[in-house]
mmCIF file of C-alpha atoms in Angstrom:
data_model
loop_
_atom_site.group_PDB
_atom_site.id
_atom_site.type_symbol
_atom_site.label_atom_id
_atom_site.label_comp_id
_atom_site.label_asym_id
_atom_site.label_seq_id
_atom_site.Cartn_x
_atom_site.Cartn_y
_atom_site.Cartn_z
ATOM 1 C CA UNK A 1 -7.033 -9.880 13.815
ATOM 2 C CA UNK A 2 -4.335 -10.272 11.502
ATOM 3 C CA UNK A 3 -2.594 -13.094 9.451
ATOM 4 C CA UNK A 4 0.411 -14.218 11.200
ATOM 5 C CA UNK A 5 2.720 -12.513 8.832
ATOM 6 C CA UNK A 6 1.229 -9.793 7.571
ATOM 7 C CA UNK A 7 2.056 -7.438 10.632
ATOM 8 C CA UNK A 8 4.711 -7.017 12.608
ATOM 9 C CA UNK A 9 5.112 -4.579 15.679
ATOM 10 C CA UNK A 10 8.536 -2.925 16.544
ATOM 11 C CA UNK A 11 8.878 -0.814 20.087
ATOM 12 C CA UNK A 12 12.156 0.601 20.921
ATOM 13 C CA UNK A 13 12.864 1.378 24.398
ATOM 14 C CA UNK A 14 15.036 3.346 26.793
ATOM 15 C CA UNK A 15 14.658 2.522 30.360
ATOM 16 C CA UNK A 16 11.672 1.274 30.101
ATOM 17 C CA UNK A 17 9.315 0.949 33.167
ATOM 18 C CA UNK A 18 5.454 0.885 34.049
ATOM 19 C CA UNK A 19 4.348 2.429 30.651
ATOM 20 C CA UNK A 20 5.599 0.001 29.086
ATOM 21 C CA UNK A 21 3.475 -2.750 30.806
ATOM 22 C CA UNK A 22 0.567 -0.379 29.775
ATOM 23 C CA UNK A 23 1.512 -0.403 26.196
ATOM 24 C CA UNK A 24 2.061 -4.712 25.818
ATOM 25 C CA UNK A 25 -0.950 -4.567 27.883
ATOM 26 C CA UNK A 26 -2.967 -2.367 25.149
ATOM 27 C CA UNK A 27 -0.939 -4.710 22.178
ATOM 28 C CA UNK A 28 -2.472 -7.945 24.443
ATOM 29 C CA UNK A 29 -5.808 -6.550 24.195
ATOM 30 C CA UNK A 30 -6.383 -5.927 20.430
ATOM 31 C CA UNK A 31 -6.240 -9.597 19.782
ATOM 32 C CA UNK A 32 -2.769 -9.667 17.707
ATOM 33 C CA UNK A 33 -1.415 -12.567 16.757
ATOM 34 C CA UNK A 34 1.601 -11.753 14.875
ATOM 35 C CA UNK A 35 5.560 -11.533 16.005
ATOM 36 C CA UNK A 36 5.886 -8.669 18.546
ATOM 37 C CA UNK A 37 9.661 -7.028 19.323
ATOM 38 C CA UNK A 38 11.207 -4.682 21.512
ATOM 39 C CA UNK A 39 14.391 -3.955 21.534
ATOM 40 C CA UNK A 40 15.971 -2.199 24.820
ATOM 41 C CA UNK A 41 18.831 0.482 23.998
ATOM 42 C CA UNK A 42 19.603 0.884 27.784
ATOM 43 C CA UNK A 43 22.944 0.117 29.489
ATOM 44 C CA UNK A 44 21.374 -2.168 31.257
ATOM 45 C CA UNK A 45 19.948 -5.656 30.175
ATOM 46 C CA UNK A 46 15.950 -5.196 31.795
ATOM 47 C CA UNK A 47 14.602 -8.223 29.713
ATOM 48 C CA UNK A 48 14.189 -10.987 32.667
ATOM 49 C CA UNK A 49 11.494 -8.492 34.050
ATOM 50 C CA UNK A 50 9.018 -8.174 31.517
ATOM 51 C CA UNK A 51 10.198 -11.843 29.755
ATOM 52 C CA UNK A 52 7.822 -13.380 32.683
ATOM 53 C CA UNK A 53 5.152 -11.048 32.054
ATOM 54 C CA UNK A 54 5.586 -11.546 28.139
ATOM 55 C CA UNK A 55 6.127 -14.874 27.135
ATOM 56 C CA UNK A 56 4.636 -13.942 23.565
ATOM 57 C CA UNK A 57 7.012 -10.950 23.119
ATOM 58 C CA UNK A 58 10.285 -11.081 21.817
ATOM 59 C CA UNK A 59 12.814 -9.178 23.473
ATOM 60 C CA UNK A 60 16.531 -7.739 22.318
ATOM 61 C CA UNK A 61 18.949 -6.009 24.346
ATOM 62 C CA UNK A 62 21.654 -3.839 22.829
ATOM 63 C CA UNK A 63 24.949 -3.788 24.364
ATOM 64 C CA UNK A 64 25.600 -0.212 23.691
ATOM 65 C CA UNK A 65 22.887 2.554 22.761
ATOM 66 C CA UNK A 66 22.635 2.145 19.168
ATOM 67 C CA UNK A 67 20.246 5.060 18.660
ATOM 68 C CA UNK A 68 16.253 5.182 17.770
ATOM 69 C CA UNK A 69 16.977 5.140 14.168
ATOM 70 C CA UNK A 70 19.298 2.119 14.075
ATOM 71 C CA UNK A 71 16.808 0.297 16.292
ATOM 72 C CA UNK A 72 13.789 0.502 13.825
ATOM 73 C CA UNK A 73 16.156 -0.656 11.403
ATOM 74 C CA UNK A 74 17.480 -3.465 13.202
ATOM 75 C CA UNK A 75 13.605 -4.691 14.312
ATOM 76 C CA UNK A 76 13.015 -4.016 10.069
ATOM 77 C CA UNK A 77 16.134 -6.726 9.736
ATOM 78 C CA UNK A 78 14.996 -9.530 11.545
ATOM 79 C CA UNK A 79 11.124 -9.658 10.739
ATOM 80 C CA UNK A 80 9.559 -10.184 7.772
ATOM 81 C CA UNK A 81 6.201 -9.257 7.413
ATOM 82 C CA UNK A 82 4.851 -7.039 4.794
ATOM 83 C CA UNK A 83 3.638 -4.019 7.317
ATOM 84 C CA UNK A 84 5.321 -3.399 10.717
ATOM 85 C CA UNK A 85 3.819 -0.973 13.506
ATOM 86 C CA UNK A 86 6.638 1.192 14.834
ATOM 87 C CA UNK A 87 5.441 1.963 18.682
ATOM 88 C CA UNK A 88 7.326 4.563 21.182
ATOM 89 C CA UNK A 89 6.813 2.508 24.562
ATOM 90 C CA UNK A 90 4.843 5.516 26.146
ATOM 91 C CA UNK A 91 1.477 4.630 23.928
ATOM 92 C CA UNK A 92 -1.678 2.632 24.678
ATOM 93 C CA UNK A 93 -3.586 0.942 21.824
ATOM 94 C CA UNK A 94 -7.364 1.000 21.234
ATOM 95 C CA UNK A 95 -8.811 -2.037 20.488
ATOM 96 C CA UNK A 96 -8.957 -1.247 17.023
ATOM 97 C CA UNK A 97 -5.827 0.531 16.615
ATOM 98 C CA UNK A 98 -4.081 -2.171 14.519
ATOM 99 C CA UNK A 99 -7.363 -3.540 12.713
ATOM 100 C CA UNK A 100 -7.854 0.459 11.430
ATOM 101 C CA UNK A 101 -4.119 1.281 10.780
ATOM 102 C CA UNK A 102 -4.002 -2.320 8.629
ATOM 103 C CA UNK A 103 -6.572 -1.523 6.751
ATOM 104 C CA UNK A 104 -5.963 2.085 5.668
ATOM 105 C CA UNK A 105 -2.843 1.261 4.796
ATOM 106 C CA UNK A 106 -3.907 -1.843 2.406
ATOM 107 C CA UNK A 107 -6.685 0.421 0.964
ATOM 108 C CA UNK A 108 -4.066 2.347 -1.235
ATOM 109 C CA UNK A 109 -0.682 0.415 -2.512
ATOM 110 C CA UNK A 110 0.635 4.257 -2.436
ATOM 111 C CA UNK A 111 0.421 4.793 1.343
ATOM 112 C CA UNK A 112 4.079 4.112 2.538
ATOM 113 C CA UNK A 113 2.731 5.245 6.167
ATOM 114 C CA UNK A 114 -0.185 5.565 8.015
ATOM 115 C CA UNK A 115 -0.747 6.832 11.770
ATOM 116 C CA UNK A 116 -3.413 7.704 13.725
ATOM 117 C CA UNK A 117 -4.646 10.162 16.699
ATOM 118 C CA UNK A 118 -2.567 11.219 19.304
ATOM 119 C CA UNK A 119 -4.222 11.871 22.569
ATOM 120 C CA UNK A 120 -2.956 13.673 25.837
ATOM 121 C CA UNK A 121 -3.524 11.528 29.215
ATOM 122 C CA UNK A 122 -6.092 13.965 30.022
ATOM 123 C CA UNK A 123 -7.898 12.525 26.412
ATOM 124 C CA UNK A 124 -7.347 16.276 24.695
ATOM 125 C CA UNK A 125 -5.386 16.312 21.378
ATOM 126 C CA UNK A 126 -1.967 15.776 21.361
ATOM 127 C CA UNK A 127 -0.885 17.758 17.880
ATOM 128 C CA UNK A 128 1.220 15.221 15.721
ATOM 129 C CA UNK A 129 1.254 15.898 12.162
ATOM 130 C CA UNK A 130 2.279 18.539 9.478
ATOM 131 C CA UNK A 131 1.066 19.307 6.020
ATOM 132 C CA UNK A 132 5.025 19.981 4.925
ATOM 133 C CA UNK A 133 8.003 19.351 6.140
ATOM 134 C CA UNK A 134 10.041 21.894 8.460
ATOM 135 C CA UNK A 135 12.043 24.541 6.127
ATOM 136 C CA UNK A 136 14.738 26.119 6.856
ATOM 137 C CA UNK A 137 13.639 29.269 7.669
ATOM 138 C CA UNK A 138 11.353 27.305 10.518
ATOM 139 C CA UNK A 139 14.256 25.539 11.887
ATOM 140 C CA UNK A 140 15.852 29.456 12.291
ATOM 141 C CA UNK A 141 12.673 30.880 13.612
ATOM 142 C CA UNK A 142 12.437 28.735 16.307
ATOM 143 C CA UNK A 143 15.880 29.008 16.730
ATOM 144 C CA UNK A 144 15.629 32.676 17.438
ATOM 145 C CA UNK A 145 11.593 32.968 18.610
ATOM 146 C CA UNK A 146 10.971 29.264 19.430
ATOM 147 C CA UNK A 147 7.948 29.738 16.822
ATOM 148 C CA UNK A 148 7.101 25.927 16.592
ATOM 149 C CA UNK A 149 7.159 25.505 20.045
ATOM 150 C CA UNK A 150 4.191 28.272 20.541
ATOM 151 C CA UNK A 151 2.188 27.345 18.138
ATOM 152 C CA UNK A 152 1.713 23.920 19.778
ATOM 153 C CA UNK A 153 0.857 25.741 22.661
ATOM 154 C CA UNK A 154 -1.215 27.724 21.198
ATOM 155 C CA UNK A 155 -2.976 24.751 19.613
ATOM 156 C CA UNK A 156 -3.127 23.353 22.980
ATOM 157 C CA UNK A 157 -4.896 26.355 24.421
ATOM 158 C CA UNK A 158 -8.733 26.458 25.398
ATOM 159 C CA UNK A 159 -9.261 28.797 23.314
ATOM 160 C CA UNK A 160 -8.392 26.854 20.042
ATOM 161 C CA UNK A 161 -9.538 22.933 21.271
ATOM 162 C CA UNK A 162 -12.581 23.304 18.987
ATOM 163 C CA UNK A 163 -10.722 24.036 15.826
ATOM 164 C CA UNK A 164 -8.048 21.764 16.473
ATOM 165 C CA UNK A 165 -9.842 18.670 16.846
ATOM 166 C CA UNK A 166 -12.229 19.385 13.914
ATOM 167 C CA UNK A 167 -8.814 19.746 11.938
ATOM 168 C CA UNK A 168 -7.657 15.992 13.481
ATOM 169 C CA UNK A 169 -11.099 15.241 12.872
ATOM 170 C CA UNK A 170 -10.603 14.670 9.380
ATOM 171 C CA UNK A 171 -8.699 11.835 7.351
ATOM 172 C CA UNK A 172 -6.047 13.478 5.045
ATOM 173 C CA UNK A 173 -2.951 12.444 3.038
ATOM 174 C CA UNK A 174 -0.484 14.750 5.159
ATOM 175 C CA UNK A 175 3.857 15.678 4.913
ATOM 176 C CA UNK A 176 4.554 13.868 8.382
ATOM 177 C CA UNK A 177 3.466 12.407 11.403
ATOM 178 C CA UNK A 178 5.238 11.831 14.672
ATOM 179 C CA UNK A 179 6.777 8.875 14.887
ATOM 180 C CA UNK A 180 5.043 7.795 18.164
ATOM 181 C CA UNK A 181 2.937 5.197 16.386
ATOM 182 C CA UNK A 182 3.718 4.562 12.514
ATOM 183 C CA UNK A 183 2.516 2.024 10.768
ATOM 184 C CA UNK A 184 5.317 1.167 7.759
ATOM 185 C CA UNK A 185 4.864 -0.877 4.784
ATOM 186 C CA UNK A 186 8.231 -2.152 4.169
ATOM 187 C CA UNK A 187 8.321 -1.958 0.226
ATOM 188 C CA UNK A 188 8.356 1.682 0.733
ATOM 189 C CA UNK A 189 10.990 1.125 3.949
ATOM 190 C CA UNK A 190 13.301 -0.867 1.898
ATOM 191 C CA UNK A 191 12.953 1.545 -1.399
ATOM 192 C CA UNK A 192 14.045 4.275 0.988
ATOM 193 C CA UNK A 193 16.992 2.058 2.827
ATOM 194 C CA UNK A 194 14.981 2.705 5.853
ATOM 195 C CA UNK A 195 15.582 5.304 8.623
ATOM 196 C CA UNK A 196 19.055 7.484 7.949
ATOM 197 C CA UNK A 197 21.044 6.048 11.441
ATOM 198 C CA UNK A 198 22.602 8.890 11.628
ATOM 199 C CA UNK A 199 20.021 10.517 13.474
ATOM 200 C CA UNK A 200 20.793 9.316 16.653
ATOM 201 C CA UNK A 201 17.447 10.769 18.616
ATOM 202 C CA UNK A 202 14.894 13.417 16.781
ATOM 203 C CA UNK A 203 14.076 14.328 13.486
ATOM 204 C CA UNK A 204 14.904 10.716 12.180
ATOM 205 C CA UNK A 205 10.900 9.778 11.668
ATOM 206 C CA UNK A 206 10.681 13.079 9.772
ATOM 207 C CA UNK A 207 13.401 13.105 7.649
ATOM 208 C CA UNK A 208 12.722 9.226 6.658
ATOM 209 C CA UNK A 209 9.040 10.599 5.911
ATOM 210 C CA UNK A 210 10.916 13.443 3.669
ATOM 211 C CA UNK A 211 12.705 10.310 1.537
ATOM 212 C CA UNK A 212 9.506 8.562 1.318
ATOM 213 C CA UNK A 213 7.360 11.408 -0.594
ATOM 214 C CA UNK A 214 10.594 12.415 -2.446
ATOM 215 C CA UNK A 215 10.052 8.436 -3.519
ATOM 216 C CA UNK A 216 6.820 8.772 -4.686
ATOM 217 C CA UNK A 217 5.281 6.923 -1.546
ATOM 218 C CA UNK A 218 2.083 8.588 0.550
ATOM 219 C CA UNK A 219 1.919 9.430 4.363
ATOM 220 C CA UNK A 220 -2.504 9.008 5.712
ATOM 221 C CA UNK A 221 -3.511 10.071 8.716
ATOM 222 C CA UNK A 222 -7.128 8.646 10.136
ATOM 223 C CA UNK A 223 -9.043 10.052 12.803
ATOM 224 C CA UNK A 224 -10.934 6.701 12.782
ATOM 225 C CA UNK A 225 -8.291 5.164 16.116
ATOM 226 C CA UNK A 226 -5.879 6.657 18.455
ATOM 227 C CA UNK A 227 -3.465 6.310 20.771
ATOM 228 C CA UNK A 228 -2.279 7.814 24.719
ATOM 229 C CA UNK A 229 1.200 9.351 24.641
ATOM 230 C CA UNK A 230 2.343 9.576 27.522
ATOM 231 C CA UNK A 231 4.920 12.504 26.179
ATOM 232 C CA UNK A 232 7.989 12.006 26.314
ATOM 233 C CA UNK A 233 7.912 9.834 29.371
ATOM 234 C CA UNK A 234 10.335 7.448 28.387
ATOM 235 C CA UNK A 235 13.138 9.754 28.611
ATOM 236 C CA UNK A 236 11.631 12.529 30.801
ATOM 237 C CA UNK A 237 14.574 11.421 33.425
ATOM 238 C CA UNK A 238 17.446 12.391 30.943
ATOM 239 C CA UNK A 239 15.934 15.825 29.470
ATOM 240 C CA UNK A 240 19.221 17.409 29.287
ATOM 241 C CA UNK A 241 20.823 15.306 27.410
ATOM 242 C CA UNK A 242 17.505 14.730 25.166
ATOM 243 C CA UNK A 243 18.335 18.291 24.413
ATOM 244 C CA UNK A 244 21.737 17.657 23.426
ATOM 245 C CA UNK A 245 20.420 14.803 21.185
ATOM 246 C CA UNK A 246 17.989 17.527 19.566
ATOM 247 C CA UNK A 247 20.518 19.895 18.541
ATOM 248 C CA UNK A 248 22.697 17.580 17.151
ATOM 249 C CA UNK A 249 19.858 15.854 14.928
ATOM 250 C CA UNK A 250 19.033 19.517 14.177
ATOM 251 C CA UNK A 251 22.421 19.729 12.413
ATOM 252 C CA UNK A 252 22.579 17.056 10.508
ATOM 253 C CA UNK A 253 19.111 17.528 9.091
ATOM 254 C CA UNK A 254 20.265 20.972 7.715
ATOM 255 C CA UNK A 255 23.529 20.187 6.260
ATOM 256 C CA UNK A 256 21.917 17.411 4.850
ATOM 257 C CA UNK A 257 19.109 19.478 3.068
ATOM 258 C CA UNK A 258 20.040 22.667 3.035
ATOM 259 C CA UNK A 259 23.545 23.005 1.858
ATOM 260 C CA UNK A 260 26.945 24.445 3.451
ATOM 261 C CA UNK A 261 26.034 27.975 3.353
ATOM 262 C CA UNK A 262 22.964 27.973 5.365
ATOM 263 C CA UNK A 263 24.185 24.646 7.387
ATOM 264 C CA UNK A 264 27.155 26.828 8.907
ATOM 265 C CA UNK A 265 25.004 29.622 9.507
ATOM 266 C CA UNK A 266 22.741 27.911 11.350
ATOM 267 C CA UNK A 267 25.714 25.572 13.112
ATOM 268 C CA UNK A 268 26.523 29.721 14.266
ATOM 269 C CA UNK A 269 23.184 30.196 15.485
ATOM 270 C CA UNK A 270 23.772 27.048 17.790
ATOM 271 C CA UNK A 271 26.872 27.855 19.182
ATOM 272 C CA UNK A 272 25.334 31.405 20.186
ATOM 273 C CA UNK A 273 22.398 29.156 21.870
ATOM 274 C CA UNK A 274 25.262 27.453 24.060
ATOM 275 C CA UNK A 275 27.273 30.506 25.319
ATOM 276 C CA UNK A 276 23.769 32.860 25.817
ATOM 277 C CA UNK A 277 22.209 29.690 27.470
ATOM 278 C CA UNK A 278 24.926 28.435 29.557
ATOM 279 C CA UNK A 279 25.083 31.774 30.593
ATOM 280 C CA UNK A 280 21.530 31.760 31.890
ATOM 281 C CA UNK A 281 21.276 28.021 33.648
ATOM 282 C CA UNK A 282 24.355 28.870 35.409
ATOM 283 C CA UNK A 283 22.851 31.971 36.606
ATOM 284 C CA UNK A 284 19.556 29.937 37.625
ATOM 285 C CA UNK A 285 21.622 27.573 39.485
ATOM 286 C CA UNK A 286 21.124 24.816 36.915
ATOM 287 C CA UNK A 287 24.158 23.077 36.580
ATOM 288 C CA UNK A 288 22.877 20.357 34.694
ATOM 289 C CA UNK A 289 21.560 21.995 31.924
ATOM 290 C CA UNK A 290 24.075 24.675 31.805
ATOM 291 C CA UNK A 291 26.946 21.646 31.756
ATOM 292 C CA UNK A 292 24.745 20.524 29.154
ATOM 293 C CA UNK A 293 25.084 23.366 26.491
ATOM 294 C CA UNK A 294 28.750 23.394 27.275
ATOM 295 C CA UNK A 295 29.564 19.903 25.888
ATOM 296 C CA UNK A 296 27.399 20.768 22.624
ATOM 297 C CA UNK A 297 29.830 23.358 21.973
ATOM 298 C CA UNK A 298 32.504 21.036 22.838
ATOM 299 C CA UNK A 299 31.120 18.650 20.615
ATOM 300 C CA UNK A 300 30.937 21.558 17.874
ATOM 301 C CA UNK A 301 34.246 22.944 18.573
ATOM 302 C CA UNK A 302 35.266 19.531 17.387
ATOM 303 C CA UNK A 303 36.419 17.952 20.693
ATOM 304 C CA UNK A 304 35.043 14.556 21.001
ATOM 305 C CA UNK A 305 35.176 14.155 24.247
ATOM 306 C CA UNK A 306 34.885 10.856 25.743
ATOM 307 C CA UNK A 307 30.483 11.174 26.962
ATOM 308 C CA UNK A 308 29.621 12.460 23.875
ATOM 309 C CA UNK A 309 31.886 9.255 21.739
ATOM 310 C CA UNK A 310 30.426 6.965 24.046
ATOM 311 C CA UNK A 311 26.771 7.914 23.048
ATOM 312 C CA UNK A 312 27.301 8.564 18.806
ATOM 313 C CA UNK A 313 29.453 6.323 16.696
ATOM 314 C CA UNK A 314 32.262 8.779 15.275
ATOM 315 C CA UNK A 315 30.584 8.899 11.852
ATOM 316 C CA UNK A 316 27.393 10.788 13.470
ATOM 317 C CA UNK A 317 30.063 13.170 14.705
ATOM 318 C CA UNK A 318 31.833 13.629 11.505
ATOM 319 C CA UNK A 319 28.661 14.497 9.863
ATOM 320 C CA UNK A 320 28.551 17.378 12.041
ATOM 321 C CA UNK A 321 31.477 19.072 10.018
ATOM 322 C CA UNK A 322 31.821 20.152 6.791
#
């Protein structure tokens, strides 16, 4: 469907498992041609399993968890083609997934990304783009009233299915789009320096979306493919330290674009979360996620302790500080 170097896919995994048969399966089925990589952050070296299985796939291991971000960039580093598919592992293709995303893309030399549908297992929509970026006065709403996260349920609701998928319904030039399935063209990746690896986990596919229309470069959404996300399933077995990952991407998004004022404001705001939430999981008999919130304010009472060094380089840390 493609010339051999014209596309590239890129999936970065985690422990990967059964979905992401499903997802080489989908990649198998759409007739590609081209170079496929995935590159496994997990402690431990899975590649002999699915190397049988995937003769046609190319597989890296890192020795150490390296991050999301720095994966992308590292599967950016040692292809070459002009467009590359970013894929979480927890997605299945349509058959015409790549054909549609490759040619939207091609149709404008302005479109730096281009992504697709998002569906639900169940087939309902699966919200996954924005018309702006998140402000700061969003980041402290739903810090305080966890505004973002009720609106998706809201959009989620029976009550609201019709309107929402007329809205995905339509094609659109749009802020961002989860970075689930992204197609990249890597002119506008390299003008950029690609994805900021100091965003360990979260916010990094919005924030590199942020430097791309600062750039000049368009984001397109079509309604004309889409995908299954299986949400979140790829790291559904670590959630509490997901949510560690969160809040720390959280910070270094704000003190990157909103200044020291409002950065150590909001750094406050945190560090109430952990005592107020601690609190509560302890009280609940949650250990876990009450041990959790402790080591974030561990982490931002400046002790790098030695779980926390072992999972960010110390310059992901030191951003965290002003």
């Amino acid at each position: 469907m493609n010339k051999i170097n014209e596309v590239a896919i890129g999936i970065v995994t985690y422990n990967p498992g059964e979905e992401l048969i499903d997802c080489l399966n989908s990649i198998k089925e759409t007739g590609f041609t081209g170079r496929n990589i995935v590159w496994d952050n997990s402690e431990t070296d899975n590649r002999d399993r699915f190397k049988r299985l995937y003769k046609e796939t190319e597989f890296y291991h890192s020795p150490q968890n390296i991050g999301y971000a720095k994966a992308i960039n590292k599967i950016f580093e040692i292809t070459d083609s002009e467009f590359v598919l970013v894929l979480n592992s927890d997605v299945v293709l349509e058959r015409n997934t790549l054909s549609v995303l490759l040619a939207k893309i091609k149709s404008d030399g302005s479109i730096g990304l281009v992504s697709c549908r998002y569906l639900n297992p169940d087939k309902t929509q699966q919200p996954n783009y924005s018309l702006r970026f998140l402000n700061y006065f969003d980041l402290i709403l739903e810090k305080l009233f966890y505004i973002q996260s009720l609106i998706i349920k809201i959009e989620n609701s029976k009550i609201l299915r019709q309107y929402v998928n007329n809205r995905y319904s339509t094609d659109r030039y749009v802020g961002w789009i989860g970075g689930s399935c992204m197609m990249i063209r890597r002119e506008a990746f390299n003008s950029v320096s690609g994805f900021d690896p100091d965003f360990f986990l979260y916010f990094e596919e919005m924030e590199f979306q942020r430097r791309l229309i600062e750039s000049g470069w368009k984001i397109f959404y079509t309604s004309e493919t889409k995908i299954i996300h299986h949400w979140s399933k790829s790291v559904s077995k670590v959630s509490d330290e997901i949510l560690l990952h969160i809040r720390l991407s959280e910070l270094i998004y704000v003190k990157k674009y909103f200044g020291k004022i409002k950065y150590n404001i909001f750094k406050f705001i945190i560090y109430l979360e952990t005592y107020v939430k601690s609190l509560i999981f302890y009280f609940l008999q949650n250990k876990n996620r009450a041990e959790m919130y402790k080591k974030l304010r561990r982490v931002l009472d400046g002790e790098i302790i030695k779980e926390i060094q072992d999972k960010y380089e110390p310059k992901v840390l030191k951003n965290l500080r002003i």
